[in-house]
mmCIF file of C-alpha atoms in Angstrom:
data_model
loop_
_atom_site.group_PDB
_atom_site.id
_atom_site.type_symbol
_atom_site.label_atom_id
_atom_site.label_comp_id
_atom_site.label_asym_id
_atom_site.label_seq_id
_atom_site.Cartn_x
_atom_site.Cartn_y
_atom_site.Cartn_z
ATOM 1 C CA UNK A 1 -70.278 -131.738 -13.278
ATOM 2 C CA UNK A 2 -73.374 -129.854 -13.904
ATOM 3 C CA UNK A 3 -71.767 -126.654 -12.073
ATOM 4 C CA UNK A 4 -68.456 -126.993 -13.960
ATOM 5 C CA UNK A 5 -70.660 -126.810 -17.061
ATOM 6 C CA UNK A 6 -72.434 -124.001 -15.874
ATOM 7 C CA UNK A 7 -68.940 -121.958 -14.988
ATOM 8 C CA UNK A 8 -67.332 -123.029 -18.590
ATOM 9 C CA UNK A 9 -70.513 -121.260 -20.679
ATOM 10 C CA UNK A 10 -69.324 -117.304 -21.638
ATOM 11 C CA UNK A 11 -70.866 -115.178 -24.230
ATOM 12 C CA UNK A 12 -69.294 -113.125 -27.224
ATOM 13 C CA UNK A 13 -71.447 -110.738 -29.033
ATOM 14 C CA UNK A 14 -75.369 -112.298 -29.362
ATOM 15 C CA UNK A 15 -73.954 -116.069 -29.454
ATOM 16 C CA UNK A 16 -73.610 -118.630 -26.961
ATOM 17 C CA UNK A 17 -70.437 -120.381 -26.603
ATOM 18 C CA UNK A 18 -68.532 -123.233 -23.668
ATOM 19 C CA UNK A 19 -65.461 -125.036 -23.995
ATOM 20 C CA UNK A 20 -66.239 -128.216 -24.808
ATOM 21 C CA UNK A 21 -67.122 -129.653 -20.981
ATOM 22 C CA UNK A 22 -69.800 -131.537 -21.495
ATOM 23 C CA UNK A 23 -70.945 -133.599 -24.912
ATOM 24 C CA UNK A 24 -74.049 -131.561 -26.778
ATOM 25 C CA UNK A 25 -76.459 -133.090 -29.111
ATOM 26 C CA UNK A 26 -76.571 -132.553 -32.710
ATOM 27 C CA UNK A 27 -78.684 -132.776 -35.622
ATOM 28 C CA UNK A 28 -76.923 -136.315 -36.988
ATOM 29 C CA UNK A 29 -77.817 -137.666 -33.306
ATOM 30 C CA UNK A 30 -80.458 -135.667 -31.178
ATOM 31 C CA UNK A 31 -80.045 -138.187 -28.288
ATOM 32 C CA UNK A 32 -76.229 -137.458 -28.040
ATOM 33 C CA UNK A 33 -75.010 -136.738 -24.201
ATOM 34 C CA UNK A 34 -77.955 -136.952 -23.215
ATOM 35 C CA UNK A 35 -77.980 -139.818 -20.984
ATOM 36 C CA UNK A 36 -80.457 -142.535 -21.628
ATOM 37 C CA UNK A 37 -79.708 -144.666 -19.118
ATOM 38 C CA UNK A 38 -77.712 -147.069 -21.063
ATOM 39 C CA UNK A 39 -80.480 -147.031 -24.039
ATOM 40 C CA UNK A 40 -78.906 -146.795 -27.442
ATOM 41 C CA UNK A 41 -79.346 -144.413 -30.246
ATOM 42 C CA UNK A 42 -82.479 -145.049 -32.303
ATOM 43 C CA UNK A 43 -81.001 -144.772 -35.665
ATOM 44 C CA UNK A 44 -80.586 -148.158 -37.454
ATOM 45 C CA UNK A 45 -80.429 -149.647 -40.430
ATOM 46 C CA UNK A 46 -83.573 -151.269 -40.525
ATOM 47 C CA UNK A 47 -87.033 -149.534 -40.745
ATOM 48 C CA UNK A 48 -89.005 -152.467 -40.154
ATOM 49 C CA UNK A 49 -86.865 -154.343 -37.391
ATOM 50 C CA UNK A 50 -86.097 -152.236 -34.858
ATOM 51 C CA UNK A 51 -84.158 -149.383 -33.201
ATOM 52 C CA UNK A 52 -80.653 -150.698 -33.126
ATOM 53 C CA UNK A 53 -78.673 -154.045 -32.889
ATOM 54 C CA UNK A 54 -78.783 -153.357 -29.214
ATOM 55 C CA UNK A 55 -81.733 -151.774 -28.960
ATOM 56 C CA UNK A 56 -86.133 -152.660 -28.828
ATOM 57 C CA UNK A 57 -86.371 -154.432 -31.801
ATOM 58 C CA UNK A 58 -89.987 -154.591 -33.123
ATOM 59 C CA UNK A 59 -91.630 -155.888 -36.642
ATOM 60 C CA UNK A 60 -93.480 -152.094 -38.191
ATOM 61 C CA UNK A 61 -96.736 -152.696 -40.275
ATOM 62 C CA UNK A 62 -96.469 -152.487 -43.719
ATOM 63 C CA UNK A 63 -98.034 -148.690 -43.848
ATOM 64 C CA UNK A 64 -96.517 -147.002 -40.999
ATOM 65 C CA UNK A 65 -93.691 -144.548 -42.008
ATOM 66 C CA UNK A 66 -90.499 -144.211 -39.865
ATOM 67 C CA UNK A 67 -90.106 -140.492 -38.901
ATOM 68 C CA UNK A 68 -87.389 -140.452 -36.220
ATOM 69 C CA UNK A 69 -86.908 -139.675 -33.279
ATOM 70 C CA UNK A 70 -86.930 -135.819 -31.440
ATOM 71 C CA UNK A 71 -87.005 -134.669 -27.847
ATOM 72 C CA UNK A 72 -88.269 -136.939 -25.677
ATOM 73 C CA UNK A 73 -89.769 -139.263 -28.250
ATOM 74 C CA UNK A 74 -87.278 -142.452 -28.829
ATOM 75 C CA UNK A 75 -88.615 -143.140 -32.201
ATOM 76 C CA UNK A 76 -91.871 -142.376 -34.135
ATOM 77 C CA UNK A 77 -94.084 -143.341 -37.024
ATOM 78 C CA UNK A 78 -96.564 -141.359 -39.371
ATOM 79 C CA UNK A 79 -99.941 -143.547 -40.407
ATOM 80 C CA UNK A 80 -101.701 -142.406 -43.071
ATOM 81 C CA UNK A 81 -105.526 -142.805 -43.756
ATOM 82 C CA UNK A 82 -107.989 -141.661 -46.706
ATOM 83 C CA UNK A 83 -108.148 -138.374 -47.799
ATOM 84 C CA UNK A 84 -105.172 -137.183 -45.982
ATOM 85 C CA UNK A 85 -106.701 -138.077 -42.277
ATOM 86 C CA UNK A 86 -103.081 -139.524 -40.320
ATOM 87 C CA UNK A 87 -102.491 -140.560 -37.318
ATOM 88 C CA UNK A 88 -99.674 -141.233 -35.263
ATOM 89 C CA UNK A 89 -97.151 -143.972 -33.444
ATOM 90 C CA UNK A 90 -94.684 -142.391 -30.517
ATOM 91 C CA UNK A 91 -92.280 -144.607 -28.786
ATOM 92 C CA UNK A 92 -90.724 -143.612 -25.532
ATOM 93 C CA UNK A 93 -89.659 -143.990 -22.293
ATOM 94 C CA UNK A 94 -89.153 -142.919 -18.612
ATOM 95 C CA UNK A 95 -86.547 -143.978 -15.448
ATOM 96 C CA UNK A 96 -88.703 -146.364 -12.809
ATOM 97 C CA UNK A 97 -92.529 -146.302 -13.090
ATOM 98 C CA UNK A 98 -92.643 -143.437 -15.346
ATOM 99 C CA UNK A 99 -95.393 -141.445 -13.138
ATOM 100 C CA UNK A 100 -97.804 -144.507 -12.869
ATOM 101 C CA UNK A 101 -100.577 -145.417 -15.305
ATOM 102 C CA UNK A 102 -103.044 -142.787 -13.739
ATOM 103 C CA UNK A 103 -101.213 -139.905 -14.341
ATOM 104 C CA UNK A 104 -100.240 -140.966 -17.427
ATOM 105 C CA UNK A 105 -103.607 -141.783 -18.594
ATOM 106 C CA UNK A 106 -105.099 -138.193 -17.218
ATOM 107 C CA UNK A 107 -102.322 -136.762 -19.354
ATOM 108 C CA UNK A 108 -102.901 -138.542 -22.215
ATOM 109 C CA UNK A 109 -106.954 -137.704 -21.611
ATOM 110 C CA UNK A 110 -105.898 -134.220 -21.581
ATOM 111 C CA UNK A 111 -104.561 -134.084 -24.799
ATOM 112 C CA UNK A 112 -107.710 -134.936 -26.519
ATOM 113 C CA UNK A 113 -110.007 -132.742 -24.518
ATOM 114 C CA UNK A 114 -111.087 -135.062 -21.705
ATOM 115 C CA UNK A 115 -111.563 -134.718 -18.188
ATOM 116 C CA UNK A 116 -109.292 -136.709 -15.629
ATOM 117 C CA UNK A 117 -110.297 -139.832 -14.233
ATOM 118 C CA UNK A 118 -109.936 -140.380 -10.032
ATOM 119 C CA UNK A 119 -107.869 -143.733 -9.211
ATOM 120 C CA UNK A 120 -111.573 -145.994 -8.680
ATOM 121 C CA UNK A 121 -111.875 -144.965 -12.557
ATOM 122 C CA UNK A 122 -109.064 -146.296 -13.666
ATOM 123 C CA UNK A 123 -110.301 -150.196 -14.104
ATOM 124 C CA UNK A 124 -112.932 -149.372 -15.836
ATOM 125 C CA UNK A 125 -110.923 -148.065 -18.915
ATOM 126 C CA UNK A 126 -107.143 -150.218 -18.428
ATOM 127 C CA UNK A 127 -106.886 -153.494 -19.551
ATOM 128 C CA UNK A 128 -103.685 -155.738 -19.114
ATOM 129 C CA UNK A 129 -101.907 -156.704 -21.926
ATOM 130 C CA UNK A 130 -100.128 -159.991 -22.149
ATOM 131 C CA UNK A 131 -96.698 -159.880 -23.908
ATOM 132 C CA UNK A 132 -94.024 -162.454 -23.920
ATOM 133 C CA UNK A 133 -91.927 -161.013 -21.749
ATOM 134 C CA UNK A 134 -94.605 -159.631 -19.002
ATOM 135 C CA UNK A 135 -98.087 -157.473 -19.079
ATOM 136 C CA UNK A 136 -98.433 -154.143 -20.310
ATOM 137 C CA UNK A 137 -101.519 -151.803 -19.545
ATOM 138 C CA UNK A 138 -103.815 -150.349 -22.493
ATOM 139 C CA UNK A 139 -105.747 -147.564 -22.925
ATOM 140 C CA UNK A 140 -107.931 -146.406 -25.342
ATOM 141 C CA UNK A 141 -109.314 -143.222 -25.478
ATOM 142 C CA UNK A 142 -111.811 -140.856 -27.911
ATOM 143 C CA UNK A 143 -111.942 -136.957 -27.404
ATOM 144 C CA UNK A 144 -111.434 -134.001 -30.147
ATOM 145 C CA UNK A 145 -108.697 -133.026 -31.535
ATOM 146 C CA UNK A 146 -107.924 -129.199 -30.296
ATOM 147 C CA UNK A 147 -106.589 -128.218 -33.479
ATOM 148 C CA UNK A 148 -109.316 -128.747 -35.720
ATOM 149 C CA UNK A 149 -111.904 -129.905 -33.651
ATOM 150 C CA UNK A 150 -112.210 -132.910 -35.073
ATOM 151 C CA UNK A 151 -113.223 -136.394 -33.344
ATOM 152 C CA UNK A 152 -109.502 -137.774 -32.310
ATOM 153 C CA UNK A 153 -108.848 -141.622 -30.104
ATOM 154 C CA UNK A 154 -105.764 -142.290 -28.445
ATOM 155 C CA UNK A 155 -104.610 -145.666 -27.922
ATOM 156 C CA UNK A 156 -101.293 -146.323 -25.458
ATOM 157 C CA UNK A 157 -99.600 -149.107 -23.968
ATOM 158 C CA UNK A 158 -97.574 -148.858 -20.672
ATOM 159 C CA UNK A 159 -94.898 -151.493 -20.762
ATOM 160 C CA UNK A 160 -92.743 -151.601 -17.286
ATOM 161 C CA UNK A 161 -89.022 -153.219 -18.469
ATOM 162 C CA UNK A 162 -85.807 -153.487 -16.234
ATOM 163 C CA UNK A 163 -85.494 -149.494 -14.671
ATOM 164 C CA UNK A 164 -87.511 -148.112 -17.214
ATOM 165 C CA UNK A 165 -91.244 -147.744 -18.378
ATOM 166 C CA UNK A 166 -91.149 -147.899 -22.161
ATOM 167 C CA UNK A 167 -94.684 -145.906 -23.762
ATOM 168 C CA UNK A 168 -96.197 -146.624 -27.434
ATOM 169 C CA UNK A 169 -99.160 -144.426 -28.012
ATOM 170 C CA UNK A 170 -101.145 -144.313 -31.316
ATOM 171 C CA UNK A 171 -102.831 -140.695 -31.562
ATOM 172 C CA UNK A 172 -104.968 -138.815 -34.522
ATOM 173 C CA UNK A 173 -107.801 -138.953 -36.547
ATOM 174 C CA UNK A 174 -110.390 -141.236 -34.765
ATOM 175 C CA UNK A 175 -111.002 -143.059 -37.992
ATOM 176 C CA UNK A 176 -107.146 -143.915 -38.468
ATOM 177 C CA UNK A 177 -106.833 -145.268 -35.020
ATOM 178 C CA UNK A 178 -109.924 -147.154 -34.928
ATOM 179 C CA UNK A 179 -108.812 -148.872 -38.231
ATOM 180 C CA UNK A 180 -105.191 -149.333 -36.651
ATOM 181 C CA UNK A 181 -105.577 -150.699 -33.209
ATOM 182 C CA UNK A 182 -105.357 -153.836 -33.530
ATOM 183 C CA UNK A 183 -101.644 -153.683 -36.291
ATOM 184 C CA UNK A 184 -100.829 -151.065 -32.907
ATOM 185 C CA UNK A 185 -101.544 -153.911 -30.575
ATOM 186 C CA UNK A 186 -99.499 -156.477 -32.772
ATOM 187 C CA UNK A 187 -96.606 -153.998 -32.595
ATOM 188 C CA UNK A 188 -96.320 -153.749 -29.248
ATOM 189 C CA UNK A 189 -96.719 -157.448 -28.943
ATOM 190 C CA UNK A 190 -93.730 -157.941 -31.518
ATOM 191 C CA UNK A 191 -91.477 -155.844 -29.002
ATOM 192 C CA UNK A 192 -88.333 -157.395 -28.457
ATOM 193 C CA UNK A 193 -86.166 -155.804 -25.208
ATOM 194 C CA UNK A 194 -82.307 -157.506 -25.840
#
């Protein structure tokens, strides 16, 4: 299928063009064709319940803003702090294990200027979150924020479900994270997987 695709793609003048083979996304649904395993859209009609009917349903503090979702991020959520400081919440997820926790956490490390941990390191900064529905790792993280060189935490859970690894990470401002752990905790707590 991916071949026929390929074949059906010709160009006129400096645009692209392809008889319509396969389904594209599109700006009212980014996630279109796509194929998300089965995983329905994120759009839906409640900000504070949830993805979808059919999808994660979850209960959003109070302050968190819904921003959407975009590429490879299911659904996502601005936090604001004082005097414009923000963090934020990113929701997504990954086929199977989703790379394991270490590589995952050396990414994640990465991202806020820290060095990678070797595998006898990893204890010593995961702890196992109990959910209703099984355990989830957390980690919790404080490095600098490349941009502005600011101090910056990173908290993210690691939730295994069915054939897929679901990931809720709470990023920014050290302050804002540090004062929104614990409502980050409680959300991923409140996760519901129909």
């Amino acid at each position: 299928t991916f071949l026929e695709f390929l074949k059906s793609i010709h160009f006129e003048g400096n645009g692209v063009q392809s008889t319509p083979v396969a389904v594209a996304p599109d700006a009212a649904d980014p996630h279109a064709g796509l194929g998300l395993q089965g995983i329905p859209s994120p759009h839906g009609d409640s900000a504070t319940s949830g993805a979808s009917s059919d999808g994660p349903q979850w209960i959003v503090p109070p302050q968190w803003v819904e921003t959407g979702p975009r590429a490879m991020v299911y659904n996502s959520f601005s936090v604001p702090g004082e005097t414009g400081a923000k963090a934020e919440v990113t929701i997504s997820f990954l086929g199977g294990g989703g790379g394991g926790v270490l590589a995952n956490a050396n990414r994640w490390r990465g991202q806020i200027g820290l060095g990678p941990l070797g595998s006898d390191q990893l204890d010593g900064v995961a702890e196992t979150l109990t959910l209703s529905d099984g355990k989830a790792t957390l980690v919790d993280f404080m490095g600098t924020d490349a941009k502005t060189g600011q101090p910056a935490r990173l908290v993210a859970a690691i939730v295994p479900h069915g054939d897929n690894t679901w990931f809720y990470k709470l990023t920014g401002n050290g302050k804002v994270v540090g004062g929104q752990k614990d409502s980050f905790v409680q959300f991923v707590k409140t996760v519901h997987y129909p």
